[in-house]
């Protein structure tokens, strides 16, 4: 798989920031950083937690086989009465789930994550 140089650059900057944040969390044990509270566990468990975060982000951003959300949502919303609204909602859902059900309506079983997202009013978010 070919990884573009811009992705590698972004990932290396991101990893550097995460490592710096992890070092800062180790130095300041009760400091809150990015809504992660570091309490009083041992130093080795702190380092393991930081490494887990780094590995998760590297896997997500470098090795993600991401779909073309814009194209998939254009196909999904082509019969919509409000195509711009449909594409915006679909794009948000696609970005979170990396999946768009086939067809212009229904077929949610093909993408359970897409089907499970809801609005603040507990209504389905994704078209």
Tab-separated table of N, CA, C and O in Angstrom:
chain	number	residue	atom	x	y	z
A	1	UNK	N	0.854	-1.168	0.000
A	1	UNK	CA	0.000	0.000	0.000
A	1	UNK	C	0.899	1.229	0.000
A	1	UNK	O	1.819	1.364	0.791
A	2	UNK	N	0.644	2.143	-0.886
A	2	UNK	CA	1.420	3.369	-0.965
A	2	UNK	C	0.864	4.411	-0.005
A	2	UNK	O	-0.327	4.678	0.020
A	3	UNK	N	1.735	4.960	0.810
A	3	UNK	CA	1.330	5.994	1.756
A	3	UNK	C	1.910	7.308	1.257
A	3	UNK	O	3.110	7.421	1.035
A	4	UNK	N	1.062	8.299	1.077
A	4	UNK	CA	1.534	9.568	0.553
A	4	UNK	C	2.389	10.280	1.580
A	4	UNK	O	2.238	10.104	2.779
A	5	UNK	N	3.304	11.115	1.086
A	5	UNK	CA	4.220	11.811	1.987
A	5	UNK	C	3.481	12.798	2.880
A	5	UNK	O	3.890	13.032	4.012
A	6	UNK	N	2.384	13.370	2.397
A	6	UNK	CA	1.636	14.311	3.242
A	6	UNK	C	1.003	13.577	4.426
A	6	UNK	O	0.971	14.106	5.540
A	7	UNK	N	0.519	12.349	4.219
A	7	UNK	CA	-0.041	11.579	5.325
A	7	UNK	C	1.038	11.241	6.346
A	7	UNK	O	0.806	11.294	7.546
A	8	UNK	N	2.218	10.893	5.868
A	8	UNK	CA	3.317	10.562	6.767
A	8	UNK	C	3.715	11.793	7.571
A	8	UNK	O	3.934	11.709	8.783
A	9	UNK	N	3.793	12.944	6.924
A	9	UNK	CA	4.142	14.186	7.616
A	9	UNK	C	3.109	14.532	8.676
A	9	UNK	O	3.462	14.835	9.826
A	10	UNK	N	1.842	14.470	8.328
A	10	UNK	CA	0.768	14.775	9.280
A	10	UNK	C	0.802	13.791	10.439
A	10	UNK	O	0.673	14.176	11.600
A	11	UNK	N	0.981	12.522	10.131
A	11	UNK	CA	1.019	11.505	11.185
A	11	UNK	C	2.205	11.725	12.116
A	11	UNK	O	2.072	11.599	13.337
A	12	UNK	N	3.362	12.071	11.567
A	12	UNK	CA	4.532	12.282	12.425
A	12	UNK	C	4.355	13.500	13.317
A	12	UNK	O	4.752	13.481	14.485
A	13	UNK	N	3.751	14.554	12.801
A	13	UNK	CA	3.462	15.729	13.628
A	13	UNK	C	2.473	15.365	14.721
A	13	UNK	O	2.643	15.736	15.884
A	14	UNK	N	1.447	14.614	14.355
A	14	UNK	CA	0.421	14.217	15.314
A	14	UNK	C	1.015	13.329	16.406
A	14	UNK	O	0.738	13.520	17.592
A	15	UNK	N	1.848	12.373	16.018
A	15	UNK	CA	2.489	11.490	16.989
A	15	UNK	C	3.386	12.300	17.919
A	15	UNK	O	3.404	12.082	19.130
A	16	UNK	N	4.114	13.262	17.362
A	16	UNK	CA	4.978	14.107	18.187
A	16	UNK	C	4.166	14.861	19.224
A	16	UNK	O	4.554	14.941	20.394
A	17	UNK	N	3.036	15.400	18.813
A	17	UNK	CA	2.181	16.121	19.756
A	17	UNK	C	1.638	15.195	20.830
A	17	UNK	O	1.570	15.562	22.005
A	18	UNK	N	1.239	13.988	20.446
A	18	UNK	CA	0.745	13.033	21.426
A	18	UNK	C	1.828	12.633	22.421
A	18	UNK	O	1.576	12.521	23.622
A	19	UNK	N	3.029	12.421	21.934
A	19	UNK	CA	4.128	12.051	22.824
A	19	UNK	C	4.424	13.191	23.788
A	19	UNK	O	4.594	12.972	24.986
A	20	UNK	N	4.461	14.424	23.276
A	20	UNK	CA	4.688	15.574	24.152
A	20	UNK	C	3.598	15.691	25.206
A	20	UNK	O	3.864	15.974	26.367
A	21	UNK	N	2.369	15.472	24.790
A	21	UNK	CA	1.254	15.534	25.738
A	21	UNK	C	1.377	14.419	26.772
A	21	UNK	O	1.127	14.630	27.958
A	22	UNK	N	1.789	13.242	26.350
A	22	UNK	CA	1.974	12.131	27.279
A	22	UNK	C	3.091	12.388	28.269
A	22	UNK	O	2.967	12.102	29.457
A	23	UNK	N	4.179	12.965	27.800
A	23	UNK	CA	5.280	13.308	28.692
A	23	UNK	C	4.822	14.354	29.699
A	23	UNK	O	5.125	14.270	30.884
A	24	UNK	N	4.077	15.330	29.237
A	24	UNK	CA	3.557	16.363	30.139
A	24	UNK	C	2.632	15.737	31.186
A	24	UNK	O	2.669	16.104	32.347
A	25	UNK	N	1.817	14.763	30.786
A	25	UNK	CA	0.915	14.100	31.725
A	25	UNK	C	1.693	13.300	32.761
A	25	UNK	O	1.287	13.213	33.915
A	26	UNK	N	2.817	12.719	32.361
A	26	UNK	CA	3.635	11.969	33.303
A	26	UNK	C	4.308	12.911	34.300
A	26	UNK	O	4.379	12.631	35.488
A	27	UNK	N	4.745	14.060	33.813
A	27	UNK	CA	5.417	15.027	34.680
A	27	UNK	C	4.439	15.657	35.669
A	27	UNK	O	4.762	15.867	36.826
A	28	UNK	N	3.217	15.953	35.219
A	28	UNK	CA	2.207	16.582	36.064
A	28	UNK	C	1.090	15.569	36.312
A	28	UNK	O	0.112	15.538	35.589
A	29	UNK	N	1.161	14.734	37.351
A	29	UNK	CA	0.264	13.594	37.528
A	29	UNK	C	-1.222	13.921	37.608
A	29	UNK	O	-2.031	13.160	37.140
A	30	UNK	N	-1.637	15.006	38.196
A	30	UNK	CA	-3.061	15.296	38.325
A	30	UNK	C	-3.533	16.358	37.340
A	30	UNK	O	-4.554	16.986	37.543
A	31	UNK	N	-2.782	16.569	36.294
A	31	UNK	CA	-3.117	17.589	35.305
A	31	UNK	C	-4.118	17.033	34.299
A	31	UNK	O	-3.973	15.909	33.842
A	32	UNK	N	-5.129	17.800	33.936
A	32	UNK	CA	-6.122	17.373	32.963
A	32	UNK	C	-5.684	17.845	31.588
A	32	UNK	O	-5.454	19.033	31.370
A	33	UNK	N	-5.540	16.910	30.639
A	33	UNK	CA	-5.173	17.255	29.274
A	33	UNK	C	-6.135	16.577	28.331
A	33	UNK	O	-6.295	15.372	28.352
A	34	UNK	N	-6.805	17.349	27.505
A	34	UNK	CA	-7.733	16.830	26.499
A	34	UNK	C	-8.775	15.914	27.107
A	34	UNK	O	-9.031	14.843	26.603
A	35	UNK	N	-9.333	16.294	28.184
A	35	UNK	CA	-10.371	15.550	28.890
A	35	UNK	C	-9.920	14.155	29.327
A	35	UNK	O	-10.707	13.270	29.514
A	36	UNK	N	-8.596	13.951	29.454
A	36	UNK	CA	-8.066	12.711	29.985
A	36	UNK	C	-7.453	13.051	31.334
A	36	UNK	O	-6.533	13.851	31.413
A	37	UNK	N	-7.977	12.480	32.402
A	37	UNK	CA	-7.459	12.752	33.734
A	37	UNK	C	-6.438	11.680	34.070
A	37	UNK	O	-6.741	10.495	34.054
A	38	UNK	N	-5.234	12.107	34.336
A	38	UNK	CA	-4.179	11.184	34.719
A	38	UNK	C	-4.119	11.213	36.236
A	38	UNK	O	-3.788	12.217	36.834
A	39	UNK	N	-4.464	10.105	36.873
A	39	UNK	CA	-4.473	10.056	38.332
A	39	UNK	C	-3.124	9.555	38.835
A	39	UNK	O	-2.106	9.883	38.277
A	40	UNK	N	-3.095	8.709	39.818
A	40	UNK	CA	-1.860	8.292	40.458
A	40	UNK	C	-1.373	6.883	40.123
A	40	UNK	O	-0.731	6.264	40.948
A	41	UNK	N	-1.641	6.320	38.927
A	41	UNK	CA	-1.112	4.985	38.656
A	41	UNK	C	0.403	5.023	38.489
A	41	UNK	O	1.005	6.078	38.427
A	42	UNK	N	1.020	3.850	38.387
A	42	UNK	CA	2.472	3.779	38.255
A	42	UNK	C	2.924	4.390	36.938
A	42	UNK	O	2.150	4.539	35.997
A	43	UNK	N	4.224	4.735	36.892
A	43	UNK	CA	4.781	5.352	35.691
A	43	UNK	C	4.680	4.437	34.475
A	43	UNK	O	4.426	4.884	33.373
A	44	UNK	N	4.877	3.130	34.669
A	44	UNK	CA	4.826	2.211	33.534
A	44	UNK	C	3.425	2.149	32.932
A	44	UNK	O	3.272	2.068	31.717
A	45	UNK	N	2.374	2.207	33.759
A	45	UNK	CA	1.019	2.162	33.203
A	45	UNK	C	0.685	3.458	32.481
A	45	UNK	O	-0.059	3.457	31.506
A	46	UNK	N	1.264	4.586	32.937
A	46	UNK	CA	1.058	5.856	32.228
A	46	UNK	C	1.675	5.795	30.839
A	46	UNK	O	1.081	6.231	29.862
A	47	UNK	N	2.874	5.255	30.757
A	47	UNK	CA	3.554	5.157	29.469
A	47	UNK	C	2.794	4.215	28.541
A	47	UNK	O	2.629	4.490	27.360
A	48	UNK	N	2.282	3.112	29.062
A	48	UNK	CA	1.508	2.170	28.255
A	48	UNK	C	0.248	2.842	27.719
A	48	UNK	O	-0.106	2.672	26.549
A	49	UNK	N	-0.448	3.638	28.543
A	49	UNK	CA	-1.648	4.332	28.085
A	49	UNK	C	-1.334	5.303	26.954
A	49	UNK	O	-2.073	5.392	25.981
A	50	UNK	N	-0.246	6.048	27.066
A	50	UNK	CA	0.152	6.988	26.020
A	50	UNK	C	0.490	6.229	24.746
A	50	UNK	O	0.082	6.623	23.651
A	51	UNK	N	1.217	5.124	24.869
A	51	UNK	CA	1.562	4.335	23.691
A	51	UNK	C	0.321	3.746	23.029
A	51	UNK	O	0.247	3.673	21.801
A	52	UNK	N	-0.669	3.320	23.819
A	52	UNK	CA	-1.923	2.818	23.254
A	52	UNK	C	-2.613	3.909	22.431
A	52	UNK	O	-3.131	3.642	21.344
A	53	UNK	N	-2.633	5.139	22.955
A	53	UNK	CA	-3.232	6.249	22.210
A	53	UNK	C	-2.499	6.492	20.901
A	53	UNK	O	-3.117	6.670	19.852
A	54	UNK	N	-1.174	6.503	20.954
A	54	UNK	CA	-0.377	6.741	19.755
A	54	UNK	C	-0.640	5.666	18.709
A	54	UNK	O	-0.868	5.957	17.534
A	55	UNK	N	-0.640	4.410	19.113
A	55	UNK	CA	-0.870	3.303	18.177
A	55	UNK	C	-2.261	3.380	17.567
A	55	UNK	O	-2.442	3.178	16.371
A	56	UNK	N	-3.257	3.714	18.385
A	56	UNK	CA	-4.624	3.840	17.878
A	56	UNK	C	-4.707	4.911	16.797
A	56	UNK	O	-5.282	4.695	15.739
A	57	UNK	N	-4.134	6.074	17.057
A	57	UNK	CA	-4.203	7.158	16.082
A	57	UNK	C	-3.404	6.851	14.829
A	57	UNK	O	-3.826	7.186	13.720
A	58	UNK	N	-2.261	6.214	14.960
A	58	UNK	CA	-1.482	5.846	13.778
A	58	UNK	C	-2.279	4.880	12.911
A	58	UNK	O	-2.375	5.044	11.696
A	59	UNK	N	-2.868	3.863	13.526
A	59	UNK	CA	-3.663	2.902	12.762
A	59	UNK	C	-4.845	3.569	12.089
A	59	UNK	O	-5.182	3.267	10.947
A	60	UNK	N	-5.499	4.487	12.793
A	60	UNK	CA	-6.695	5.123	12.250
A	60	UNK	C	-6.371	6.044	11.075
A	60	UNK	O	-7.068	6.043	10.075
A	61	UNK	N	-5.306	6.831	11.180
A	61	UNK	CA	-5.052	7.846	10.162
A	61	UNK	C	-4.106	7.412	9.056
A	61	UNK	O	-4.187	7.915	7.951
A	62	UNK	N	-3.217	6.483	9.319
A	62	UNK	CA	-2.296	6.061	8.273
A	62	UNK	C	-2.801	4.867	7.483
A	62	UNK	O	-2.629	4.796	6.282
A	63	UNK	N	-3.415	3.921	8.164
A	63	UNK	CA	-3.756	2.673	7.509
A	63	UNK	C	-5.254	2.514	7.266
A	63	UNK	O	-5.725	1.432	6.991
A	64	UNK	N	-5.979	3.593	7.374
A	64	UNK	CA	-7.426	3.567	7.154
A	64	UNK	C	-7.715	3.398	5.661
A	64	UNK	O	-7.219	4.150	4.842
A	65	UNK	N	-8.509	2.406	5.336
A	65	UNK	CA	-8.978	2.259	3.967
A	65	UNK	C	-10.314	3.003	3.924
A	65	UNK	O	-11.367	2.437	4.173
A	66	UNK	N	-10.216	4.292	3.681
A	66	UNK	CA	-11.383	5.161	3.756
A	66	UNK	C	-12.113	5.180	2.417
A	66	UNK	O	-11.497	5.151	1.359
A	67	UNK	N	-13.432	5.260	2.501
A	67	UNK	CA	-14.222	5.325	1.279
A	67	UNK	C	-14.341	6.776	0.827
A	67	UNK	O	-14.059	7.701	1.591
A	68	UNK	N	-14.788	6.974	-0.382
A	68	UNK	CA	-15.024	8.309	-0.917
A	68	UNK	C	-16.394	8.768	-0.430
A	68	UNK	O	-17.415	8.474	-1.051
A	69	UNK	N	-16.429	9.469	0.691
A	69	UNK	CA	-17.700	9.875	1.298
A	69	UNK	C	-18.488	10.804	0.381
A	69	UNK	O	-19.710	10.692	0.275
A	70	UNK	N	-17.784	11.718	-0.279
A	70	UNK	CA	-18.479	12.677	-1.148
A	70	UNK	C	-19.220	11.946	-2.271
A	70	UNK	O	-20.392	12.213	-2.526
A	71	UNK	N	-18.558	10.999	-2.905
A	71	UNK	CA	-19.185	10.243	-3.988
A	71	UNK	C	-20.293	9.326	-3.500
A	71	UNK	O	-21.363	9.225	-4.116
A	72	UNK	N	-20.038	8.650	-2.375
A	72	UNK	CA	-21.035	7.733	-1.822
A	72	UNK	C	-22.290	8.496	-1.384
A	72	UNK	O	-23.413	8.035	-1.593
A	73	UNK	N	-22.103	9.673	-0.799
A	73	UNK	CA	-23.257	10.459	-0.344
A	73	UNK	C	-23.997	11.102	-1.517
A	73	UNK	O	-25.216	11.257	-1.467
A	74	UNK	N	-23.272	11.454	-2.564
A	74	UNK	CA	-23.940	11.989	-3.755
A	74	UNK	C	-24.868	10.932	-4.339
A	74	UNK	O	-26.009	11.231	-4.737
A	75	UNK	N	-24.409	9.685	-4.364
A	75	UNK	CA	-25.235	8.578	-4.857
A	75	UNK	C	-26.414	8.312	-3.925
A	75	UNK	O	-27.536	8.094	-4.368
A	76	UNK	N	-26.159	8.340	-2.628
A	76	UNK	CA	-27.210	8.083	-1.631
A	76	UNK	C	-28.291	9.164	-1.680
A	76	UNK	O	-29.470	8.890	-1.480
A	77	UNK	N	-27.911	10.404	-1.941
A	77	UNK	CA	-28.836	11.544	-1.843
A	77	UNK	C	-29.363	12.031	-3.190
A	77	UNK	O	-30.022	13.073	-3.257
A	78	UNK	N	-29.096	11.292	-4.257
A	78	UNK	CA	-29.461	11.798	-5.591
A	78	UNK	C	-30.969	11.969	-5.792
A	78	UNK	O	-31.386	12.791	-6.585
A	79	UNK	N	-31.809	11.242	-5.059
A	79	UNK	CA	-33.260	11.385	-5.205
A	79	UNK	C	-33.895	12.205	-4.084
A	79	UNK	O	-35.117	12.340	-4.033
A	80	UNK	N	-33.066	12.775	-3.214
A	80	UNK	CA	-33.578	13.519	-2.065
A	80	UNK	C	-34.235	14.833	-2.504
A	80	UNK	O	-33.799	15.477	-3.449
A	81	UNK	N	-35.275	15.220	-1.773
A	81	UNK	CA	-35.920	16.512	-2.026
A	81	UNK	C	-35.062	17.671	-1.549
A	81	UNK	O	-35.210	18.799	-2.023
A	82	UNK	N	-34.173	17.403	-0.597
A	82	UNK	CA	-33.255	18.413	-0.071
A	82	UNK	C	-31.831	17.863	-0.151
A	82	UNK	O	-31.256	17.453	0.846
A	83	UNK	N	-31.266	17.853	-1.358
A	83	UNK	CA	-29.982	17.171	-1.560
A	83	UNK	C	-28.821	17.752	-0.750
A	83	UNK	O	-27.965	17.000	-0.285
A	84	UNK	N	-28.776	19.064	-0.560
A	84	UNK	CA	-27.660	19.643	0.200
A	84	UNK	C	-27.705	19.208	1.663
A	84	UNK	O	-26.681	18.867	2.256
A	85	UNK	N	-28.897	19.231	2.259
A	85	UNK	CA	-29.067	18.788	3.634
A	85	UNK	C	-28.736	17.301	3.751
A	85	UNK	O	-28.040	16.877	4.681
A	86	UNK	N	-29.205	16.526	2.801
A	86	UNK	CA	-28.955	15.084	2.792
A	86	UNK	C	-27.464	14.800	2.691
A	86	UNK	O	-26.922	13.991	3.452
A	87	UNK	N	-26.761	15.474	1.797
A	87	UNK	CA	-25.329	15.245	1.616
A	87	UNK	C	-24.530	15.655	2.842
A	87	UNK	O	-23.557	14.997	3.210
A	88	UNK	N	-24.944	16.747	3.492
A	88	UNK	CA	-24.233	17.192	4.688
A	88	UNK	C	-24.377	16.167	5.819
A	88	UNK	O	-23.404	15.784	6.463
A	89	UNK	N	-25.612	15.706	6.054
A	89	UNK	CA	-25.844	14.711	7.106
A	89	UNK	C	-25.150	13.394	6.763
A	89	UNK	O	-24.501	12.774	7.618
A	90	UNK	N	-25.265	12.979	5.533
A	90	UNK	CA	-24.624	11.737	5.092
A	90	UNK	C	-23.107	11.834	5.230
A	90	UNK	O	-22.463	10.890	5.688
A	91	UNK	N	-22.540	12.964	4.872
A	91	UNK	CA	-21.093	13.161	4.975
A	91	UNK	C	-20.606	13.062	6.408
A	91	UNK	O	-19.554	12.471	6.687
A	92	UNK	N	-21.367	13.624	7.342
A	92	UNK	CA	-21.018	13.539	8.757
A	92	UNK	C	-21.037	12.083	9.217
A	92	UNK	O	-20.116	11.620	9.900
A	93	UNK	N	-22.085	11.377	8.837
A	93	UNK	CA	-22.219	9.967	9.230
A	93	UNK	C	-21.122	9.117	8.586
A	93	UNK	O	-20.551	8.240	9.231
A	94	UNK	N	-20.823	9.381	7.337
A	94	UNK	CA	-19.800	8.624	6.619
A	94	UNK	C	-18.428	8.853	7.253
A	94	UNK	O	-17.649	7.914	7.400
A	95	UNK	N	-18.153	10.089	7.643
A	95	UNK	CA	-16.863	10.390	8.262
A	95	UNK	C	-16.696	9.638	9.579
A	95	UNK	O	-15.599	9.191	9.911
A	96	UNK	N	-17.776	9.480	10.336
A	96	UNK	CA	-17.703	8.766	11.611
A	96	UNK	C	-17.641	7.259	11.418
A	96	UNK	O	-16.969	6.559	12.162
A	97	UNK	N	-18.376	6.745	10.427
A	97	UNK	CA	-18.522	5.288	10.271
A	97	UNK	C	-17.688	4.695	9.141
A	97	UNK	O	-17.557	3.475	9.073
A	98	UNK	N	-17.197	5.536	8.232
A	98	UNK	CA	-16.478	5.078	7.046
A	98	UNK	C	-17.316	4.072	6.261
A	98	UNK	O	-16.825	3.053	5.783
A	99	UNK	N	-18.604	4.367	6.166
A	99	UNK	CA	-19.528	3.458	5.513
A	99	UNK	C	-20.798	4.225	5.135
A	99	UNK	O	-21.240	5.087	5.890
A	100	UNK	N	-21.354	3.939	3.977
A	100	UNK	CA	-22.654	4.467	3.552
A	100	UNK	C	-23.431	3.300	2.966
A	100	UNK	O	-22.921	2.590	2.102
A	101	UNK	N	-24.663	3.075	3.432
A	101	UNK	CA	-25.444	1.961	2.880
A	101	UNK	C	-25.691	2.136	1.379
A	101	UNK	O	-25.795	3.264	0.890
A	102	UNK	N	-25.808	1.046	0.645
A	102	UNK	CA	-26.062	1.146	-0.792
A	102	UNK	C	-27.485	1.622	-1.069
A	102	UNK	O	-28.376	1.481	-0.230
A	103	UNK	N	-27.685	2.177	-2.242
A	103	UNK	CA	-29.015	2.624	-2.637
A	103	UNK	C	-29.340	4.011	-2.120
A	103	UNK	O	-28.532	4.668	-1.473
A	104	UNK	N	-30.554	4.456	-2.424
A	104	UNK	CA	-30.961	5.811	-2.040
A	104	UNK	C	-31.781	5.844	-0.761
A	104	UNK	O	-32.042	6.915	-0.225
A	105	UNK	N	-32.176	4.685	-0.243
A	105	UNK	CA	-32.968	4.646	0.984
A	105	UNK	C	-32.848	3.264	1.624
A	105	UNK	O	-32.717	2.263	0.927
A	106	UNK	N	-32.908	3.230	2.945
A	106	UNK	CA	-32.901	1.943	3.642
A	106	UNK	C	-31.553	1.259	3.581
A	106	UNK	O	-30.506	1.907	3.530
A	107	UNK	N	-31.563	-0.056	3.586
A	107	UNK	CA	-30.360	-0.902	3.548
A	107	UNK	C	-29.416	-0.636	4.714
A	107	UNK	O	-28.208	-0.799	4.597
A	108	UNK	N	-29.964	-0.221	5.867
A	108	UNK	CA	-29.130	0.121	7.014
A	108	UNK	C	-28.380	-1.076	7.574
A	108	UNK	O	-27.357	-0.908	8.230
A	109	UNK	N	-28.861	-2.290	7.307
A	109	UNK	CA	-28.171	-3.476	7.818
A	109	UNK	C	-26.769	-3.607	7.231
A	109	UNK	O	-25.907	-4.260	7.820
A	110	UNK	N	-26.513	-2.971	6.097
A	110	UNK	CA	-25.193	-3.022	5.485
A	110	UNK	C	-24.177	-2.172	6.246
A	110	UNK	O	-22.973	-2.360	6.094
A	111	UNK	N	-24.672	-1.248	7.070
A	111	UNK	CA	-23.783	-0.352	7.808
A	111	UNK	C	-24.396	-0.035	9.172
A	111	UNK	O	-25.030	1.016	9.342
A	112	UNK	N	-24.236	-0.913	10.155
A	112	UNK	CA	-24.878	-0.727	11.461
A	112	UNK	C	-24.473	0.570	12.163
A	112	UNK	O	-25.293	1.196	12.833
A	113	UNK	N	-23.227	0.986	12.026
A	113	UNK	CA	-22.776	2.229	12.658
A	113	UNK	C	-23.575	3.406	12.107
A	113	UNK	O	-24.046	4.264	12.853
A	114	UNK	N	-23.730	3.456	10.797
A	114	UNK	CA	-24.470	4.518	10.115
A	114	UNK	C	-25.914	4.556	10.616
A	114	UNK	O	-26.479	5.618	10.847
A	115	UNK	N	-26.487	3.391	10.822
A	115	UNK	CA	-27.881	3.298	11.266
A	115	UNK	C	-28.044	3.677	12.732
A	115	UNK	O	-29.113	4.123	13.144
A	116	UNK	N	-26.988	3.535	13.529
A	116	UNK	CA	-27.114	3.761	14.973
A	116	UNK	C	-26.957	5.211	15.398
A	116	UNK	O	-27.310	5.562	16.520
A	117	UNK	N	-26.445	6.072	14.529
A	117	UNK	CA	-26.256	7.482	14.897
A	117	UNK	C	-27.594	8.199	14.977
A	117	UNK	O	-28.451	8.037	14.117
A	118	UNK	N	-27.754	9.012	16.039
A	118	UNK	CA	-29.009	9.743	16.237
A	118	UNK	C	-28.740	11.212	16.532
A	118	UNK	O	-27.640	11.597	16.929
A	119	UNK	N	-29.782	12.026	16.367
A	119	UNK	CA	-29.695	13.447	16.692
A	119	UNK	C	-29.890	13.631	18.192
A	119	UNK	O	-30.123	12.673	18.917
A	120	UNK	N	-29.859	14.869	18.644
A	120	UNK	CA	-30.107	15.147	20.064
A	120	UNK	C	-31.493	14.724	20.499
A	120	UNK	O	-31.737	14.424	21.644
A	121	UNK	N	-32.428	14.712	19.553
A	121	UNK	CA	-33.812	14.315	19.839
A	121	UNK	C	-34.048	12.823	19.662
A	121	UNK	O	-35.182	12.380	19.552
A	122	UNK	N	-32.974	12.057	19.573
A	122	UNK	CA	-33.035	10.607	19.406
A	122	UNK	C	-33.705	10.169	18.103
A	122	UNK	O	-34.258	9.084	18.035
A	123	UNK	N	-33.650	11.010	17.088
A	123	UNK	CA	-34.133	10.631	15.758
A	123	UNK	C	-32.934	10.191	14.922
A	123	UNK	O	-31.819	10.629	15.178
A	124	UNK	N	-33.163	9.331	13.928
A	124	UNK	CA	-32.034	8.899	13.090
A	124	UNK	C	-31.352	10.098	12.425
A	124	UNK	O	-31.979	10.966	11.857
A	125	UNK	N	-30.017	10.150	12.541
A	125	UNK	CA	-29.255	11.262	11.998
A	125	UNK	C	-28.960	11.083	10.512
A	125	UNK	O	-28.943	12.044	9.760
A	126	UNK	N	-28.740	9.853	10.112
A	126	UNK	CA	-28.211	9.587	8.774
A	126	UNK	C	-29.316	9.241	7.778
A	126	UNK	O	-30.158	8.406	8.054
A	127	UNK	N	-29.268	9.889	6.603
A	127	UNK	CA	-30.304	9.627	5.583
A	127	UNK	C	-30.127	8.267	4.914
A	127	UNK	O	-29.088	7.698	4.901
